[in-house]
Coordinates of C-alpha atoms and ligand atoms in Angstrom, one line a residue:
M140 CA 115.5 111.3 107.9
L141 CA 115.3 108.1 110.1
C142 CA 114.6 108.4 113.8
V143 CA 115.8 105.4 115.7
T144 CA 113.8 104.6 118.7
I145 CA 115.6 103.2 121.7
G146 CA 114.2 102.0 125.0
R147 CA 116.3 100.4 127.7
S148 CA 115.7 100.0 131.4
R149 CA 119.1 101.3 132.5
H150 CA 120.8 104.6 131.8
K151 CA 124.1 102.9 130.9
A152 CA 122.5 100.8 128.2
M153 CA 120.5 103.7 126.8
I154 CA 123.6 105.9 126.5
A155 CA 125.6 103.0 124.9
E156 CA 122.9 102.5 122.3
Y157 CA 122.7 106.2 121.6
K158 CA 126.4 106.4 121.1
F159 CA 126.5 103.4 118.9
L160 CA 123.8 104.9 116.7
A161 CA 125.5 108.2 116.5
E162 CA 128.6 106.4 115.3
Q163 CA 126.5 104.5 112.8
G164 CA 125.4 107.8 111.3
A165 CA 121.9 108.1 112.8
E166 CA 120.6 111.6 112.3
L167 CA 117.9 111.4 115.0
V168 CA 117.4 109.2 118.1
E169 CA 114.2 108.9 120.1
M170 CA 114.9 108.1 123.8
R171 CA 111.9 106.3 125.3
L172 CA 112.3 107.4 128.9
D173 CA 109.3 105.3 130.0
Y174 CA 111.5 102.2 129.6
I175 CA 113.9 103.4 132.3
G176 CA 113.0 101.6 135.5
R177 CA 114.8 103.8 138.1
H178 CA 114.9 107.5 138.8
I179 CA 115.5 109.3 135.5
D180 CA 118.7 111.3 135.3
L181 CA 118.2 113.5 132.2
R182 CA 121.4 115.3 132.7
R183 CA 123.3 112.0 132.5
L184 CA 121.4 110.8 129.4
L185 CA 121.9 114.1 127.5
A186 CA 125.5 114.8 128.7
D187 CA 127.1 114.0 125.3
R188 CA 124.8 115.2 122.5
L189 CA 126.3 113.2 119.7
C190 CA 123.2 113.6 117.4
P191 CA 119.8 115.2 117.7
V192 CA 117.4 113.6 120.2
V193 CA 113.6 113.2 120.6
I194 CA 112.5 112.8 124.3
T195 CA 109.4 110.6 124.7
C196 CA 107.8 109.3 127.9
R197 CA 104.8 107.2 127.1
R198 CA 102.0 106.1 129.4
R199 CA 100.6 102.6 129.3
E200 CA 97.4 103.7 127.8
D201 CA 99.4 105.2 124.9
G202 CA 101.4 102.0 124.4
G203 CA 104.3 102.9 126.7
R204 CA 105.7 101.5 130.0
W205 CA 105.4 104.5 132.3
E206 CA 104.3 103.4 135.8
K207 CA 105.1 106.4 137.9
T208 CA 102.9 109.4 138.5
E209 CA 101.6 111.7 135.7
D210 CA 103.0 114.7 137.6
E211 CA 106.5 113.1 137.5
R212 CA 106.1 112.4 133.7
R213 CA 105.1 116.0 132.9
M214 CA 108.0 117.3 135.0
I215 CA 110.5 115.2 133.0
L216 CA 109.1 116.4 129.7
R217 CA 109.3 120.0 130.9
S218 CA 112.9 119.4 132.1
A219 CA 113.8 118.0 128.7
I220 CA 112.5 121.1 127.1
A221 CA 114.4 123.3 129.5
S222 CA 117.6 121.4 128.7
G223 CA 117.2 122.3 125.1
V224 CA 116.5 118.8 123.7
D225 CA 115.8 118.9 119.9
F226 CA 112.3 117.4 120.0
V227 CA 109.8 116.5 122.8
D228 CA 106.8 114.2 122.2
L229 CA 103.6 115.5 123.8
E230 CA 100.3 113.6 123.7
E231 CA 97.2 115.5 122.7
D232 CA 95.8 115.8 126.2
I233 CA 99.0 117.3 127.7
A234 CA 100.3 119.4 124.8
G235 CA 98.1 122.4 125.7
G236 CA 99.4 122.4 129.3
I237 CA 103.1 122.4 128.4
P238 CA 104.2 125.6 126.8
R239 CA 106.8 126.1 124.1
Y240 CA 110.2 127.1 125.3
G241 CA 113.6 127.7 123.7
S242 CA 114.4 125.9 120.5
T243 CA 112.8 122.5 121.4
K244 CA 110.4 121.4 118.7
R245 CA 107.0 120.0 119.8
I246 CA 105.8 116.7 118.3
V247 CA 102.1 116.5 119.2
S248 CA 101.1 112.8 119.0
L249 CA 98.2 110.4 119.1
H250 CA 98.4 106.6 119.2
N251 CA 95.7 104.1 118.6
F252 CA 96.6 100.5 118.9
E253 CA 93.2 99.2 117.9
E254 CA 92.4 100.8 114.6
T255 CA 92.9 103.6 112.1
P256 CA 90.0 105.9 112.8
Q257 CA 87.9 107.3 109.9
D258 CA 88.3 110.9 111.0
L259 CA 92.0 111.2 110.5
D260 CA 91.7 114.7 109.1
E261 CA 89.8 116.0 112.1
I262 CA 92.3 114.4 114.5
H263 CA 95.1 116.0 112.5
A264 CA 93.5 119.4 112.8
R265 CA 93.1 119.0 116.6
L266 CA 96.8 118.0 117.1
A267 CA 98.1 120.7 114.7
A268 CA 96.2 123.4 116.7
L269 CA 98.2 122.5 119.8
D270 CA 101.2 124.6 118.7
A271 CA 102.7 121.6 116.9
D272 CA 105.9 121.7 115.0
V273 CA 105.3 118.1 114.0
V274 CA 102.0 116.2 114.2
K275 CA 102.5 112.4 114.7
I276 CA 99.6 110.0 114.3
A277 CA 100.3 106.3 114.8
T278 CA 97.4 103.9 114.4
M279 CA 96.9 100.2 113.9
A280 CA 96.3 99.2 110.3
N281 CA 93.6 96.5 109.9
S282 CA 93.4 96.9 106.1
F283 CA 95.6 98.1 103.3
S284 CA 93.1 101.0 102.7
D285 CA 94.0 102.3 106.2
C286 CA 97.6 102.8 104.9
V287 CA 96.2 104.6 101.8
R288 CA 94.1 106.9 104.0
M289 CA 97.0 107.6 106.3
L290 CA 99.4 108.6 103.4
R291 CA 96.7 110.8 101.9
M292 CA 96.4 112.6 105.2
V293 CA 100.2 113.1 105.3
E294 CA 100.2 114.4 101.8
A295 CA 97.4 116.9 102.4
S296 CA 98.8 118.3 105.6
T297 CA 100.4 121.8 105.7
V298 CA 102.0 121.2 109.1
P299 CA 105.0 118.6 109.0
T300 CA 103.2 115.3 109.7
I301 CA 104.3 111.8 110.5
G302 CA 101.4 109.4 109.8
L303 CA 102.3 105.8 110.6
C304 CA 100.2 102.7 110.4
M305 CA 101.4 100.0 112.9
G306 CA 101.4 96.3 112.2
D307 CA 102.8 94.4 109.2
I308 CA 100.1 95.9 107.0
G309 CA 101.5 99.4 107.7
T310 CA 105.0 99.0 106.3
L311 CA 104.0 101.0 103.3
T312 CA 103.4 104.1 105.5
R313 CA 106.8 103.7 107.3
V314 CA 108.7 103.6 104.0
M315 CA 106.7 106.0 101.9
G316 CA 105.9 108.7 104.5
L317 CA 109.0 110.7 103.7
Y318 CA 108.0 110.8 100.0
Y319 CA 104.6 112.3 101.0
G320 CA 106.3 115.0 103.1
S321 CA 106.9 113.5 106.6
P322 CA 110.0 115.1 108.2
F323 CA 111.2 111.7 109.5
T324 CA 110.1 108.1 110.0
Y325 CA 110.7 105.9 113.1
V326 CA 112.7 102.8 113.0
A327 CA 113.9 100.1 115.4
L328 CA 117.5 99.6 116.5
S329 CA 117.3 95.9 115.6
S330 CA 114.7 93.1 115.1
E331 CA 115.1 92.2 118.8
R332 CA 114.5 95.8 119.9
K333 CA 111.3 96.7 118.1
I334 CA 109.3 99.1 120.2
A335 CA 106.1 99.4 118.0
P336 CA 104.4 96.7 116.0
G337 CA 105.6 96.6 112.4
Q338 CA 108.6 98.8 112.9
V339 CA 111.3 98.3 110.3
T340 CA 114.9 98.1 111.6
F341 CA 117.4 100.9 111.1
E342 CA 119.6 98.7 109.0
A343 CA 116.8 97.5 106.7
M344 CA 115.5 101.0 106.2
R345 CA 119.0 102.5 105.6
D346 CA 120.4 99.7 103.4
I347 CA 117.3 98.1 101.8
Y348 CA 114.4 100.5 101.5
R349 CA 116.4 103.8 101.5
P350 CA 113.2 106.0 101.9
D351 CA 115.1 109.3 102.0
T352 CA 116.1 108.9 98.3
I353 CA 112.6 107.9 97.1
N354 CA 111.3 110.6 94.8
A355 CA 108.7 111.2 92.1
E356 CA 110.8 109.2 89.6
T357 CA 111.2 106.2 91.9
K358 CA 109.6 103.1 90.4
I359 CA 107.9 101.0 93.1
Y360 CA 107.7 97.2 93.0
G361 CA 106.8 94.7 95.7
V362 CA 105.6 91.4 96.9
V363 CA 101.9 91.0 97.8
A364 CA 101.1 88.3 100.4
D365 CA 99.4 87.7 103.7
P366 CA 101.4 87.3 105.8
V367 CA 104.5 88.9 104.2
A368 CA 107.0 89.6 107.0
H369 CA 109.0 86.4 106.3
S370 CA 109.5 87.2 102.6
L371 CA 113.1 87.3 101.3
S372 CA 112.0 89.0 98.1
P373 CA 112.6 92.6 99.3
H374 CA 116.2 91.7 100.2
I375 CA 116.9 90.0 96.9
H376 CA 115.2 92.6 94.5
N377 CA 116.5 95.7 96.4
A378 CA 120.0 94.3 96.3
A379 CA 119.7 93.9 92.5
F380 CA 118.2 97.4 92.0
K381 CA 121.1 98.8 94.0
H382 CA 123.6 96.8 92.0
H383 CA 122.3 98.3 88.8
N384 CA 122.0 101.7 90.4
L385 CA 118.2 101.9 89.5
N386 CA 115.9 104.4 91.1
C387 CA 113.5 101.5 92.1
R388 CA 112.4 100.1 95.4
Y389 CA 110.7 96.8 96.3
L390 CA 108.4 96.7 99.3
P391 CA 106.5 94.1 101.2
F392 CA 102.7 94.6 100.9
R393 CA 100.6 92.7 103.3
V394 CA 97.2 92.7 101.8
P395 CA 94.2 90.7 103.2
A396 CA 92.4 88.5 100.6
D397 CA 89.3 90.6 100.4
E398 CA 91.3 93.7 99.5
L399 CA 93.3 92.3 96.5
A400 CA 91.3 94.1 93.8
F401 CA 91.5 97.4 95.7
F402 CA 95.2 96.9 96.1
L403 CA 95.8 96.2 92.4
Q404 CA 93.8 99.3 91.6
W405 CA 96.0 101.3 94.0
C406 CA 99.1 99.9 92.3
R407 CA 97.8 101.1 88.9
D408 CA 97.0 104.5 90.2
F409 CA 100.3 104.9 92.0
G410 CA 102.3 103.6 89.0
V411 CA 103.7 100.5 90.7
G412 CA 105.8 98.7 88.1
G413 CA 105.4 95.1 89.1
L414 CA 104.5 92.6 91.8
S415 CA 105.6 89.2 93.1
V416 CA 102.5 87.4 94.2
T417 CA 102.5 84.7 96.8
I418 CA 100.2 82.9 99.3
P419 CA 97.2 83.4 99.4
H420 CA 96.8 85.5 96.3
K421 CA 98.3 83.5 93.4
E422 CA 95.0 82.1 92.1
A423 CA 92.8 85.1 92.9
M424 CA 95.2 87.5 91.2
L425 CA 94.8 85.6 87.9
D426 CA 91.2 86.7 87.5
L427 CA 92.1 90.4 88.1
L428 CA 94.6 90.8 85.3
T429 CA 94.2 92.1 81.7
Q430 CA 96.5 89.5 80.3
V431 CA 97.9 86.2 81.5
E432 CA 100.7 84.1 79.8
A433 CA 99.6 80.7 78.6
A434 CA 101.5 78.7 81.2
A435 CA 100.1 80.7 84.1
K436 CA 96.6 80.2 82.7
G437 CA 97.2 76.5 82.4
I438 CA 98.6 76.3 85.9
G439 CA 95.7 78.5 87.2
A440 CA 98.1 80.7 89.2
V441 CA 100.4 83.7 88.7
N442 CA 103.4 84.6 90.9
T443 CA 104.4 87.7 88.9
V444 CA 102.5 90.7 87.6
A445 CA 104.0 93.3 85.3
I446 CA 102.1 96.6 85.4
D447 CA 102.2 99.1 82.5
G448 CA 99.6 101.8 82.8
L449 CA 96.3 100.0 82.9
E450 CA 97.8 96.8 81.5
T451 CA 98.5 94.1 84.0
T452 CA 100.2 90.9 82.7
G453 CA 100.5 87.8 84.8
Y454 CA 103.3 85.2 84.6
N455 CA 104.4 82.2 86.5
T456 CA 108.2 82.3 87.1
D457 CA 108.0 79.4 89.7
Y458 CA 107.1 77.2 86.8
R459 CA 109.9 78.4 84.5
A460 CA 112.5 78.3 87.3
A461 CA 111.5 74.7 88.3
M462 CA 111.5 73.5 84.7
D463 CA 115.0 75.0 84.2
C464 CA 116.3 73.3 87.3
L465 CA 114.9 69.9 86.3
T466 CA 116.1 70.3 82.7
E467 CA 119.6 70.9 83.9
A468 CA 119.5 68.0 86.3
L469 CA 118.2 65.6 83.6
K470 CA 121.0 66.7 81.3
T471 CA 123.6 66.2 84.0
Q472 CA 122.2 62.8 84.8
G473 CA 122.2 61.8 81.2
R474 CA 125.8 62.8 80.8
A475 CA 126.8 61.0 84.0
F476 CA 125.2 57.8 83.0
G477 CA 126.5 58.2 79.4
K478 CA 123.3 56.7 78.0
S479 CA 124.0 57.9 74.5
D480 CA 126.5 60.0 72.7
E481 CA 123.6 61.7 70.9
P482 CA 122.6 64.9 72.6
V483 CA 119.0 64.7 73.8
R484 CA 116.7 67.5 72.8
D485 CA 115.3 69.5 75.8
E486 CA 111.8 68.7 74.9
D487 CA 112.6 64.9 75.0
L488 CA 114.3 64.9 78.3
F489 CA 111.1 64.4 80.3
R490 CA 109.2 62.2 78.0
G491 CA 108.0 59.0 79.7
R492 CA 109.8 59.8 83.0
I493 CA 107.9 58.8 86.1
A494 CA 107.6 61.8 88.4
L495 CA 106.2 62.0 91.9
V496 CA 105.0 65.3 93.2
L497 CA 104.6 65.6 97.0
G498 CA 102.0 68.2 97.9
A499 CA 99.1 69.7 95.9
G500 CA 99.4 73.4 96.6
G501 CA 100.6 76.3 94.4
A502 CA 104.2 75.1 93.8
A503 CA 103.0 71.5 93.1
R504 CA 100.5 72.8 90.6
A505 CA 103.1 74.8 88.7
I506 CA 105.6 71.9 88.6
A507 CA 103.1 69.1 87.8
Y508 CA 101.8 71.2 84.9
G509 CA 105.3 71.8 83.6
L510 CA 106.1 68.1 83.9
R511 CA 103.0 67.0 82.1
Q512 CA 103.5 69.6 79.3
R513 CA 106.9 68.0 78.7
G514 CA 105.5 64.4 78.6
A515 CA 106.4 63.1 82.1
L516 CA 104.1 60.7 83.8
V517 CA 103.0 62.5 86.9
S518 CA 101.7 61.2 90.2
V519 CA 100.7 63.5 93.0
A520 CA 100.6 62.5 96.7
S521 CA 99.3 64.9 99.2
R522 CA 98.1 65.0 102.8
T523 CA 94.6 65.9 101.7
E524 CA 94.0 63.2 99.1
E525 CA 91.1 65.1 97.5
R526 CA 93.5 68.0 96.6
A527 CA 96.0 65.4 95.1
Q528 CA 93.2 63.9 93.0
Q529 CA 92.0 67.3 91.9
L530 CA 95.5 68.4 90.8
A531 CA 96.1 65.0 89.1
R532 CA 92.8 65.4 87.2
D533 CA 93.7 69.0 86.2
V534 CA 97.1 68.1 84.7
G535 CA 96.3 64.6 83.5
G536 CA 98.1 62.5 86.1
R537 CA 97.4 60.1 89.0
G538 CA 96.4 61.1 92.5
L539 CA 97.6 59.2 95.5
A540 CA 96.9 59.2 99.2
W541 CA 99.9 60.4 101.2
A542 CA 100.4 56.9 102.7
H543 CA 100.7 55.5 99.1
R544 CA 103.5 57.7 98.0
Y545 CA 105.9 54.7 98.1
D546 CA 103.8 52.6 95.8
I547 CA 105.6 53.9 92.7
R548 CA 109.4 54.2 92.1
P549 CA 109.9 57.7 90.6
G550 CA 112.7 58.8 88.3
I551 CA 112.0 62.4 89.5
L552 CA 110.8 63.1 93.1
I553 CA 109.7 66.7 94.0
N554 CA 108.9 67.9 97.4
C555 CA 106.3 70.7 97.2
T556 CA 105.3 70.5 100.8
P557 CA 106.8 72.7 103.6
I558 CA 108.1 69.6 105.4
G559 CA 111.8 70.2 106.3
M560 CA 111.5 74.0 106.2
H561 CA 113.1 76.0 109.0
P562 CA 112.5 75.5 112.0
D563 CA 111.2 72.0 111.2
V564 CA 114.6 70.9 109.9
N565 CA 114.6 67.4 111.2
S566 CA 111.6 66.3 109.1
T567 CA 111.6 64.8 105.7
P568 CA 108.6 64.0 103.4
Y569 CA 110.3 60.9 102.1
D570 CA 111.9 58.0 103.9
K571 CA 115.7 57.9 103.2
D572 CA 115.6 54.1 102.8
R573 CA 113.2 54.5 99.8
L574 CA 115.5 56.8 97.8
H575 CA 117.1 55.3 94.8
E576 CA 120.4 56.5 93.3
Q577 CA 118.9 57.0 89.8
T578 CA 116.2 59.3 91.1
I579 CA 116.5 63.0 90.7
V580 CA 115.4 64.5 94.0
F581 CA 114.2 68.1 93.9
D582 CA 113.3 69.8 97.2
T583 CA 111.6 73.1 96.6
V584 CA 112.1 74.1 100.3
Y585 CA 115.0 76.7 100.3
N586 CA 115.3 77.5 104.0
P587 CA 117.5 75.7 104.9
E588 CA 119.3 75.1 101.6
N589 CA 120.4 71.6 102.7
T590 CA 117.2 70.1 104.0
L591 CA 117.1 66.7 105.5
L592 CA 115.7 65.4 102.2
V593 CA 118.6 67.0 100.3
K594 CA 121.1 65.5 102.7
D595 CA 119.5 62.0 102.5
A596 CA 119.3 62.3 98.7
H597 CA 123.0 63.1 98.5
A598 CA 123.8 60.2 100.9
A599 CA 121.8 57.9 98.6
G600 CA 123.8 59.0 95.6
C601 CA 120.8 60.8 93.9
F602 CA 121.0 63.8 91.6
V603 CA 119.8 66.7 93.7
V604 CA 118.2 70.0 92.9
N605 CA 117.7 72.3 95.8
G606 CA 115.0 74.9 96.4
L607 CA 117.5 77.8 96.7
D608 CA 118.4 77.3 93.0
M609 CA 114.7 77.5 92.1
F610 CA 114.1 80.5 94.3
V611 CA 116.9 82.5 92.9
R612 CA 115.9 81.6 89.3
Q613 CA 112.3 82.6 89.8
A614 CA 113.4 85.9 91.3
A615 CA 115.8 86.4 88.5
Y616 CA 113.0 85.9 85.9
Q617 CA 110.9 88.4 87.8
Y618 CA 113.7 90.9 87.8
K619 CA 114.1 90.6 84.0
L620 CA 110.4 91.0 83.5
F621 CA 110.4 94.1 85.8
T622 CA 113.5 95.8 84.4
G623 CA 114.4 94.2 81.1
L624 CA 118.0 93.8 82.5
E625 CA 120.1 90.8 83.0
P626 CA 119.7 89.9 86.7
P627 CA 122.8 89.8 88.9
V628 CA 122.2 86.1 89.7
Q629 CA 125.2 85.5 91.9
L630 CA 124.5 88.6 94.0
M631 CA 120.9 87.5 94.4
R632 CA 122.0 84.1 95.5
D633 CA 124.5 85.5 98.0
T634 CA 121.9 87.8 99.4
V635 CA 119.5 84.9 100.1
K636 CA 122.2 82.7 101.5
R637 CA 123.3 85.4 103.9
I638 CA 119.8 85.7 105.3
I639 CA 118.4 82.2 105.5
S640 CA 118.8 80.7 109.0
P641 CA 121.7 78.5 109.7
V642 CA 120.6 74.9 110.2
R643 CA 120.9 73.7 113.7
F644 CA 121.0 70.0 114.4
Ligands
NAP880 P1 100.7 75.6 99.6 O1 99.9 76.1 98.5 O2 100.3 75.9 101.0 O3 100.7 74.0 99.5 C1 101.4 73.2 100.5 C2 101.1 71.7 100.2 O4 101.9 70.9 101.1 C3 99.6 71.3 100.4 O5 99.3 70.3 99.5 C4 99.6 70.8 101.8 O6 98.6 69.8 102.1 C5 101.0 70.1 101.8 N1 101.4 69.9 103.2 C6 101.6 70.9 104.1 N2 102.1 70.4 105.3 C7 102.1 69.0 105.1 C8 102.5 68.0 105.9 N3 102.9 68.2 107.2 N4 102.5 66.7 105.4 C9 102.0 66.5 104.2 N5 101.7 67.5 103.3 C10 101.7 68.8 103.8 O7 102.2 76.0 99.5 P2 103.1 76.2 98.1 O8 103.0 77.6 97.7 O9 102.7 75.1 97.2 O10 104.5 76.0 98.8 C11 104.9 74.7 99.2 C12 106.4 74.7 99.5 O11 107.1 74.9 98.3 C13 106.8 75.9 100.4 O12 106.9 75.5 101.7 C14 108.1 76.4 99.9 O13 109.1 76.0 100.7 C15 108.2 75.7 98.5 N6 108.3 76.7 97.5 C16 109.5 77.0 97.0 C17 109.7 77.9 96.0 C18 111.1 78.2 95.5 O14 111.3 79.1 94.7 N7 112.0 77.4 95.9 C19 108.6 78.6 95.4 C20 107.3 78.2 95.9 C21 107.2 77.3 96.9 P3 97.1 70.2 102.5 O15 96.4 70.5 101.2 O16 96.7 69.0 103.2 O17 97.3 71.4 103.4

């Protein structure tokens, strides 16, 4: 069950949100009375009981907004119980002084916004002893292992327990708590109305993660990154799982660099089926796997891991997707210019082409490697010249200082820097006056789809490949590696397009 937390300063707005949620099918709503600025009129708030309610009134030291007296607060909590509200939230230090009455269930809670203490089991025992119907422990996750400890505590408890780790690292606990036996998990009304750090929205939980239907047979997948909150991969993969009616979920795992090995071991132990891997873990992951495909080894980075028991196999679907995009563009260009009636073999399309790669990070490495493998002449220009030189040395190309990127006239130009990415939409890594109509321009940035470079390239009459195409293809390859099924590419594309921010000029 999902419990949607709402906190508004006015009764009218609180009641309107409660009604809206009940209409949306919410099964439980937490009203945060500490958000109400004026005198609290409980009778008015609870007049129409459209769905079950939790009443909470949090002090500042527990992460709330309550500014009036403690006596007043306790009086409100007692009144809520007397009015027969479904649940009341009582902090550890007051739970003993507020007796059970009627049918109201007691949530005895503890919040720690700094850390996840080591003695979770002892804390749990103390809270459970306070005549708790539900124990709630919400702590800040500073490491992935905090989440693992929290879920173990929930699993071991005999009293219904909600164990939440706050912050982006804690998403796992918010989604998987129900599976481990929590009676419900807290969600936010919307991304603008998040009340605790790391809360997932009602809509995302209900439509994307669907924690209430996760069971022992559910196969878990995910993206491991740090940070991870911006990732579109959970949207795209969960939409595809839903489309195929698979009992699978794809979660965002925020894992700090020093915990990657611990995390991978947890994935093996838990039976996670596969991972997308992104910044900053692509290189470090490679050394932790039992097998790595040749291309990923050559690139020196993986963006996908398939896990089968103890076997972990690394792939680089960025590379495959980018090469597919460019192969298609070269074929289209060849046809348009009608150079020859003879069809050109795929492996000959790139041979001798002059390619300029902008940037020298993970994406640049995958693409420069693929281009060289196919016989293109590769130059790399990057802000940090040493990184450009290093990448050029590794793949067998030429390194350039950023200022020298116009020294060559490329047949293929690829932007592998974040320049032009939302919200920096008025920037381009390449001056429009230097674009030539015979150049294939490939911008790997996919948010927005039509970057300034893409627009300039279209205006100059170039052949254009956009990052959205690559993004969807790399995700589709991952989906096939994860499930063995043909990916629903159009659905995946539509899902990303719906989410990425509209460009504002
Ligand atoms: P990365 O490893 O962080 O590398 C970024 C590269 O861009 C570095 O060489 C960096 O230079 C350079 N750079 C950053 N800001 C710059 C600036 N203002 N001027 C000049 N150079 C700059 O990131 P990545 O994983 O390679 O990703 C790069 C971009 O590729 C992302 O922004 C993403 O949009 C795109 N991408 C797209 C897909 C897809 O599927 N479409 C997949 C992966 C990546 P320094 O070394 O000086 O920092």
